[in-house]
Each structure stands twice: as C-alpha cells, then as structure tokens.
Tab-separated table of C-alpha atoms and ligand atoms in Angstrom:
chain	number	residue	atom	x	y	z
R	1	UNK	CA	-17.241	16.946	8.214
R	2	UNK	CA	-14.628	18.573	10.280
R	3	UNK	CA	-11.705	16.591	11.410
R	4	UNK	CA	-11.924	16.736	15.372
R	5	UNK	CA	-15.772	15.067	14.981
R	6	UNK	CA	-13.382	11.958	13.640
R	7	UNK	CA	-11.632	11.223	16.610
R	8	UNK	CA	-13.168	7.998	17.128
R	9	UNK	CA	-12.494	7.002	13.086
R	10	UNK	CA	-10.776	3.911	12.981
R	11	UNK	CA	-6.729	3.696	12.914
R	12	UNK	CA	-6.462	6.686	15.578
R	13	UNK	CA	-3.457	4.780	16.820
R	14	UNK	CA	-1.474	5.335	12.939
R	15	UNK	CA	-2.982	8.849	13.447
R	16	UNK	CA	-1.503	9.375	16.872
R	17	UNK	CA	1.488	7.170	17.368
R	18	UNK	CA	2.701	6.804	20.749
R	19	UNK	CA	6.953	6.249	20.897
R	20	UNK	CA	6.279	3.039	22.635
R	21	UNK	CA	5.417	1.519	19.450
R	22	UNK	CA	7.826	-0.586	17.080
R	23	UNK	CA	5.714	1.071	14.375
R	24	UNK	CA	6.630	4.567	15.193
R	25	UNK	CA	9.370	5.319	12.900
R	26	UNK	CA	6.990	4.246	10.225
R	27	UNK	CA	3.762	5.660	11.271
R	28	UNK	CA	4.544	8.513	13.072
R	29	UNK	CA	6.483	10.311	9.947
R	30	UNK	CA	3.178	9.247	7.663
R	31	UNK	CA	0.846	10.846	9.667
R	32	UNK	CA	2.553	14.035	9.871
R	33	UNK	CA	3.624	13.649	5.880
R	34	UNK	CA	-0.059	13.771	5.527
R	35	UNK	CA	-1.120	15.779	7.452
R	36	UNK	CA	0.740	18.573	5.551
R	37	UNK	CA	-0.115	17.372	2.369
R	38	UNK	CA	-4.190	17.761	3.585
R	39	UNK	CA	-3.111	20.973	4.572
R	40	UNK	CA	-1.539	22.033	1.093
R	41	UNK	CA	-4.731	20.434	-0.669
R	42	UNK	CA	-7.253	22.386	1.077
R	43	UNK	CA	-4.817	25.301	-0.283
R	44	UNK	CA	-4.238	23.768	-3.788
R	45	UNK	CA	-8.231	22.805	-4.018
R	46	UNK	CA	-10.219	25.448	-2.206
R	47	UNK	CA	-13.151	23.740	-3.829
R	48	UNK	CA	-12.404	20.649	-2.396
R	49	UNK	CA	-10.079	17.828	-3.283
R	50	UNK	CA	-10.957	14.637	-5.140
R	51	UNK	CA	-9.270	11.746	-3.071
R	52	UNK	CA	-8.812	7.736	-3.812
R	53	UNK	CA	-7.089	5.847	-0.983
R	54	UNK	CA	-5.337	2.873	-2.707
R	55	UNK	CA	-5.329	-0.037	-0.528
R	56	UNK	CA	-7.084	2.021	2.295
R	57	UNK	CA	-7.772	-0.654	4.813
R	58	UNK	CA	-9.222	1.142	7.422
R	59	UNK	CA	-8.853	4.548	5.912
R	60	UNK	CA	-7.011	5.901	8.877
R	61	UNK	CA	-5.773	8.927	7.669
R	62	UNK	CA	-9.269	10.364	6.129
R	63	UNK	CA	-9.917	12.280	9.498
R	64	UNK	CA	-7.355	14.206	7.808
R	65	UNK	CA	-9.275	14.853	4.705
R	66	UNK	CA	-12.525	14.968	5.290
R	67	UNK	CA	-12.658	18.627	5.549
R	68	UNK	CA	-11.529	19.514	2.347
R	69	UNK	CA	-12.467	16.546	0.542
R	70	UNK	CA	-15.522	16.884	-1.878
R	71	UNK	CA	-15.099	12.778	-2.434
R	72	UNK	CA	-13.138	10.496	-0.496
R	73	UNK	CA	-13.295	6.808	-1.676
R	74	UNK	CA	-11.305	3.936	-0.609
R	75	UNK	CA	-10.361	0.909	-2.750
R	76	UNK	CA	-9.070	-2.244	-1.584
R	77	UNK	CA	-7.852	-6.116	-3.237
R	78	UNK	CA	-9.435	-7.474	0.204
R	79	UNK	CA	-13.140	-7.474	1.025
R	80	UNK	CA	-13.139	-4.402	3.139
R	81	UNK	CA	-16.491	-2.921	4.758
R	82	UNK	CA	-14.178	-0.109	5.122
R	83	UNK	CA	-13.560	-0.074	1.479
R	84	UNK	CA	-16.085	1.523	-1.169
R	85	UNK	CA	-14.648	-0.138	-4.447
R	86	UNK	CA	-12.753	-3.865	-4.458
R	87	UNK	CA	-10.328	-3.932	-6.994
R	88	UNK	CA	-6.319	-4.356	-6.863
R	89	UNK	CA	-3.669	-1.121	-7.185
R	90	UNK	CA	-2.785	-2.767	-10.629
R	91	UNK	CA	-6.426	-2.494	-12.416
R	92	UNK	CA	-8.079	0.221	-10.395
R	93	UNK	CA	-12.186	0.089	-10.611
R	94	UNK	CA	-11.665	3.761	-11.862
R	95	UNK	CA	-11.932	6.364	-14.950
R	96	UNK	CA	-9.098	7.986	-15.803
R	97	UNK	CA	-7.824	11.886	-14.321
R	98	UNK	CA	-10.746	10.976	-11.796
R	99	UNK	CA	-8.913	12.471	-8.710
R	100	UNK	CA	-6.481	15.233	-7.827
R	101	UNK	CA	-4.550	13.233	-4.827
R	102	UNK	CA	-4.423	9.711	-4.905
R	103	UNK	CA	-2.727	8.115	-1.390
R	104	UNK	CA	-0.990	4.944	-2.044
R	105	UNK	CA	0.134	4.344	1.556
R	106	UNK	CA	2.162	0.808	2.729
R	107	UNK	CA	0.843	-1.065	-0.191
R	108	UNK	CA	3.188	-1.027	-3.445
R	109	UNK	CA	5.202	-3.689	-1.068
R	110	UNK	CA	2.170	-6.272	-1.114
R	111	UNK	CA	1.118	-5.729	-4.111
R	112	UNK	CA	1.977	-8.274	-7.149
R	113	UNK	CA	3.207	-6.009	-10.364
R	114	UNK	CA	5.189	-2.056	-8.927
R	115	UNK	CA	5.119	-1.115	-12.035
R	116	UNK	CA	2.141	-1.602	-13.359
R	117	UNK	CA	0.853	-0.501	-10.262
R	118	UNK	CA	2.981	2.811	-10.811
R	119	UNK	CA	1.114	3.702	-14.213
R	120	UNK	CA	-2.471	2.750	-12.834
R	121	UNK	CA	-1.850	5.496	-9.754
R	122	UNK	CA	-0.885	7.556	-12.562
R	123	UNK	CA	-3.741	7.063	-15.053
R	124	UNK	CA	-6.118	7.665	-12.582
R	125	UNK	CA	-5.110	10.568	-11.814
R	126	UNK	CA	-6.030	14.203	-12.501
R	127	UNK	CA	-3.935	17.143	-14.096
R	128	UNK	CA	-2.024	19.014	-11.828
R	129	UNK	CA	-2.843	16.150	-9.348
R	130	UNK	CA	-0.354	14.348	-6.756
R	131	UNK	CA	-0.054	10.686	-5.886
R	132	UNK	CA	1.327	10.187	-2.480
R	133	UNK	CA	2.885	7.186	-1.821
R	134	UNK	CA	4.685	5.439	0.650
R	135	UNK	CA	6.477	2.463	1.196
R	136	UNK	CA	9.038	0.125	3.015
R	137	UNK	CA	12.972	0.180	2.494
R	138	UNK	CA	13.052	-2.372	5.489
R	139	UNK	CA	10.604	-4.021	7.427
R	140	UNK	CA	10.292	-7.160	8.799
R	141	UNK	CA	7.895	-9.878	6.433
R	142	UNK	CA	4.281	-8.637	7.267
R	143	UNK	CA	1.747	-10.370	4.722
R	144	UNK	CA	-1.196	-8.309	3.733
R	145	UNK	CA	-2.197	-10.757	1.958
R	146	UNK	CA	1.411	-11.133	0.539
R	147	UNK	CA	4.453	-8.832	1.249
R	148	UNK	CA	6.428	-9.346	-1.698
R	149	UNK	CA	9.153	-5.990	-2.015
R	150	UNK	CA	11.190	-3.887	-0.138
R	151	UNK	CA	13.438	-0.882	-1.933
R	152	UNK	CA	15.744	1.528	-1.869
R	153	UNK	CA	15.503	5.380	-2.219
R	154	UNK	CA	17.145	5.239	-5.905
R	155	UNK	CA	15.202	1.681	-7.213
R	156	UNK	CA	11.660	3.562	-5.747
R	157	UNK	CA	12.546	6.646	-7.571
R	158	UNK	CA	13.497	4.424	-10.592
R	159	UNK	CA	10.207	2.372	-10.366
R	160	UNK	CA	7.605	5.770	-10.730
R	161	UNK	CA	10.067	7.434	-13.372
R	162	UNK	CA	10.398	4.426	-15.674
R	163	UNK	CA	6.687	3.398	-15.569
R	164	UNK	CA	4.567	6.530	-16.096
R	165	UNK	CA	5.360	9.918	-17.641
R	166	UNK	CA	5.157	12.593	-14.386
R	167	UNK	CA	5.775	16.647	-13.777
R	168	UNK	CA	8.209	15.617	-10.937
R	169	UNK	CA	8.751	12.700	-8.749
R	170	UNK	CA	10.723	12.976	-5.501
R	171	UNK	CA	11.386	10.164	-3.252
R	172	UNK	CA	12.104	11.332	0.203
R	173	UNK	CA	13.494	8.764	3.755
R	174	UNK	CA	11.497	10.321	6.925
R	175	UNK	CA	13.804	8.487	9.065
R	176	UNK	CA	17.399	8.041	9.190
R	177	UNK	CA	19.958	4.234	9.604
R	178	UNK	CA	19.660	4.688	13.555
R	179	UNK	CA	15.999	4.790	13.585
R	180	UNK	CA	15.806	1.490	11.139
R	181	UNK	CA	17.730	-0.357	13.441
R	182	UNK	CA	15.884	0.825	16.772
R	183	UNK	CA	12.524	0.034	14.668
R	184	UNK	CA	13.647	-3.711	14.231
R	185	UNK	CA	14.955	-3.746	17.659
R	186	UNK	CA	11.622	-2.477	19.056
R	187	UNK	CA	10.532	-5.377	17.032
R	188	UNK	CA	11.794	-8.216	19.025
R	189	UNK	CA	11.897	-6.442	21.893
R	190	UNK	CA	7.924	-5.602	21.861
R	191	UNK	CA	7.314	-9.341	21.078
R	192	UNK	CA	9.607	-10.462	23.943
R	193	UNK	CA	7.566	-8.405	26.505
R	194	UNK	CA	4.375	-9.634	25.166
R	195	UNK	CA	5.273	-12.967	25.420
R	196	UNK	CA	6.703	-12.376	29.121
R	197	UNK	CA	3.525	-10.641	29.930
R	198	UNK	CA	5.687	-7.476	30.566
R	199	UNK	CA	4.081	-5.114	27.851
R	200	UNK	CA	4.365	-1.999	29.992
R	201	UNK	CA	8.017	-2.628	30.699
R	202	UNK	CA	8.747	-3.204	26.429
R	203	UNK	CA	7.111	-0.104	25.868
R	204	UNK	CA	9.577	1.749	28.120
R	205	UNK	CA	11.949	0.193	26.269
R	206	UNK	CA	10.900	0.740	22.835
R	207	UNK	CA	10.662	4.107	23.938
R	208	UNK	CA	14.198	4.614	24.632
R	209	UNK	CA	15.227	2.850	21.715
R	210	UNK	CA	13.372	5.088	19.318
R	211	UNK	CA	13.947	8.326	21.218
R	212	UNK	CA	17.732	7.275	21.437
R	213	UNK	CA	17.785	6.614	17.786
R	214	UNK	CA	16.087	9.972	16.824
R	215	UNK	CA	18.847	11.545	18.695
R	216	UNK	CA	21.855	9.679	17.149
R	217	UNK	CA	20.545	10.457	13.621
R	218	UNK	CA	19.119	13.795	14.543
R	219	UNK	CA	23.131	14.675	14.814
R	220	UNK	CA	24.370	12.829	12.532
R	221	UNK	CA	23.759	13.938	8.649
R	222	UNK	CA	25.613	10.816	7.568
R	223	UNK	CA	23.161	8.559	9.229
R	224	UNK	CA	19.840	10.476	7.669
R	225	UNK	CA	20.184	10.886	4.463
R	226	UNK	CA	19.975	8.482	2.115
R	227	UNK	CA	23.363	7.733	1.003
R	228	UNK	CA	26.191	4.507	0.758
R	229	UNK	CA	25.802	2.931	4.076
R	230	UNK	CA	22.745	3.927	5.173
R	231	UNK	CA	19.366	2.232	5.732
R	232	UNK	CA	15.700	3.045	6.526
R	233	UNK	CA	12.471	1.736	7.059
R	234	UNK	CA	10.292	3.710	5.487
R	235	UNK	CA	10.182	6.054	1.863
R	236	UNK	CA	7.566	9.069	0.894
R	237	UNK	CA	7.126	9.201	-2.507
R	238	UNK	CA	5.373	12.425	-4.484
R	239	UNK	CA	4.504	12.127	-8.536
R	240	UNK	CA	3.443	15.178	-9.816
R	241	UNK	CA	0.991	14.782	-12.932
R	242	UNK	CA	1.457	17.639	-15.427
R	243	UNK	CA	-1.034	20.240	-15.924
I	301	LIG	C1	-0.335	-2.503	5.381
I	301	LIG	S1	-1.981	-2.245	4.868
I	301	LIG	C2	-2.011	-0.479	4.658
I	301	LIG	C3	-3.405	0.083	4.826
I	301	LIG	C4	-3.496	1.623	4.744
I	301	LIG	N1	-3.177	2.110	3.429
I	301	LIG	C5	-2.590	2.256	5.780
I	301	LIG	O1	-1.651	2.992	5.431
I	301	LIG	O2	-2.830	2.004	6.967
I	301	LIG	C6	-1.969	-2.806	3.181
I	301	LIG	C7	-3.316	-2.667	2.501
I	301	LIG	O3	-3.145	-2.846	1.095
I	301	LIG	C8	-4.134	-3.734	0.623
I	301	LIG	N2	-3.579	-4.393	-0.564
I	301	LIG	C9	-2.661	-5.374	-0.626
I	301	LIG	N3	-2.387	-5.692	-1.911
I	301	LIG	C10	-3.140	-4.848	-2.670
I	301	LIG	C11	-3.319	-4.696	-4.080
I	301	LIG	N4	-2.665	-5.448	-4.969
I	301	LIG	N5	-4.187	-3.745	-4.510
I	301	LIG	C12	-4.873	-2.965	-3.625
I	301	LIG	N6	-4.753	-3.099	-2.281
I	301	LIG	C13	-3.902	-4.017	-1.812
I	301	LIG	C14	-4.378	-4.685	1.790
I	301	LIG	O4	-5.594	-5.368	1.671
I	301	LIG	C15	-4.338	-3.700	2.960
I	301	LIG	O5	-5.572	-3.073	3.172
C-alpha cells in the first residue's frame, strides 16, 4: 500500500505536527526520525522489512511503512482494536529474530521493568536488525496506563548496553534545554487557553514559544547537546543487533 493512500490513517496529527502544539518538540522530531529510518529500510530491505510496533496504540507512524513493509504488526498491554497481538514490551507474544526493525516509540517510560523490556526488544529481533526506540528525558506525568520513568541521555544509553548484547547502540536528544522548557511552557500555557476558551490565541502562543526556543538552541551548541546543564524532553535510541 503506498503511503499517500494513508492519509486518513489514524494519528495524522503525530505524523504532521503543527508548531502550535505543546507536543511538538516531541512529535515533530519522531516523525521525521522515522521517516528516515523507513527510508533507509526500504534501502536496507529491498524485499521488504519485517516490522513490530511495541506499544503501537494507534500505529501512527505505519503510513510510513507500509510501502516497504512485507509485515507490519502492532502489539499492545491495552486492549487495542488497533493492535494485532496483546501482550506487554516485557514478554512479547513473539518468536525470537522474528523482525528486522522493531519501533519501541514513547513506551519504555510506562512500562513496569526497562530492562527487561530492553532484552525482550532485543530477542525479538532479527540479525542485522534495528530497534528504534524513543523515549522521555522530561515530560510532564502522562499515565498510559502508568508513567513510571523519565532518563537521561547517559542512564538510557546505560539501560540498552547493560541489558542485552548489541552491534551498536547510540542514544541521540532531537531537541535541545530551550526547547524542553518552551515544551513545558506550551504545557500550561495550552491548558490555560483551553480553559479560557481562547484555544486559537494559546496556539499563537505556543507557537512562538517553540519557534523562539528552536532559535535560541539552534545557536547555541551549549544548549543542544546533551551535556552538564542541559535538559530535554525527548531521546532516540538505535540498537543495532549483530549480523
Ligand atoms: C504514549 S502511547 C505511545 C503510542 C505509540 N507508540 C506512539 O508513539 O504514538 C504508549 C503506548 O504504550 C502502551 N503500553 C504501555 N505500557 C506498555 C507495556 N508494558 N507493554 C506494551 N505496551 C505498553 C500503551 O497502551 C500505549 O498504547
């Protein structure tokens, strides 16, 4: 199935993130993240790709897959019509090596055991095979059902090296300290307008506040990377699975 016949899929709005959101420091990075990683698959996997979405919820980002993909199958903890297998991230309803990328996206911080999680997303996954994974160094509490964790860049990289044995891991912050603060601003400041019945007038606002922020850390190294100091909302992580 060809991406544009997806439009209409579910989640279009993590697909296509307007800068009025509060979520757009967080969702706007993960769609483009994936969206070159689909691209690189359909490279890696001219076959087609194997993919399990861990946690998929609505699948949003399988518009971005479904070309190349020869399976796509989501898995959720939740009853999920979206879902095609129910099982949690820790004890996945899978055989092993079963899938060359396997997306783990905004769910390690709900979920009740990282690290076992870590080695499951790594057993089930095939040689030469990625897991993509991403999830929160700050966010606000967002149960889904729980929301139990929140970590750095070194503790996430610490967490997939420690629990399974990988090719590579690499642990990467899409968005820099200035854009973590504008996101929690955005925050309150999108709840405020709701509540005031002023929603066009927040998203103005949130606008500027994430456009702003872009800029500061855009010029500002110090702010971006992760380093002492710094902060940010959101962490891509890539294991590689040897050959
Ligand atoms: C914030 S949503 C993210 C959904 C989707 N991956 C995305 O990026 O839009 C978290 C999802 O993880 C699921 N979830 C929470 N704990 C889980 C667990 N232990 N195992 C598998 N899925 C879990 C939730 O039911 C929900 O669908």
């Amino acid at each position: 199935m060809s991406g544009s016949d997806l439009s209409d899929w579910p989640g279009a709005d993590r697909r296509h993130v307007p800068a009025g959101s509060a979520t757009y420091v967080v969702r706007s990075a993960l769609a483009r993240w994936l969206r070159d990683e689909a691209a690189r698959a359909a490279e890696r996997w001219p076959e087609g790709v194997r993919v399990l979405d861990v946690g998929c919820g609505v699948k949003p980002y399988y518009p971005f897959f479904a070309e190349h993909a020869s399976r796509y199958v989501g898995v959720d903890v939740v009853e999920n019509p979206m879902a095609d297998v129910h099982g949690p991230v820790e004890a996945l309803p899978v055989p092993d090596g079963s899938f060359e990328l396997v997306l783990c996206t905004q769910v390690l911080e709900h979920c009740d055991d990282p690290a076992a999680a870590v080695s499951e997303l790594r057993r089930v996954t095939a040689p030469g095979g990625r897991v993509l994974a991403s999830t929160h160094g700050v966010q606000v509490y967002h149960p889904s059902p729980d929301d139990l964790w929140r970590w750095t860049h070194a503790g996430l990289q610490r967490l997939f090296v420690r629990h399974a044995d990988w090719a590579g891991v690499t642990v990467h912050a899409p968005s820099g300290t200035a854009a973590c603060l504008g996101m929690l601003v955005s925050n309150y400041t999108e709840q405020v307008a709701r509540r005031a019945r002023v929603e066009p007038l927040g998203r103005l606002l949130v606008t500027g506040l994430n456009r702003g922020a872009q800029a500061i850390d855009g010029r500002a190294r110090v702010l971006r990377e992760p380093g002492p100091g710094t902060i940010h909302a959101n962490y891509h992580v890539v294991a590689e699975v040897p050959l």
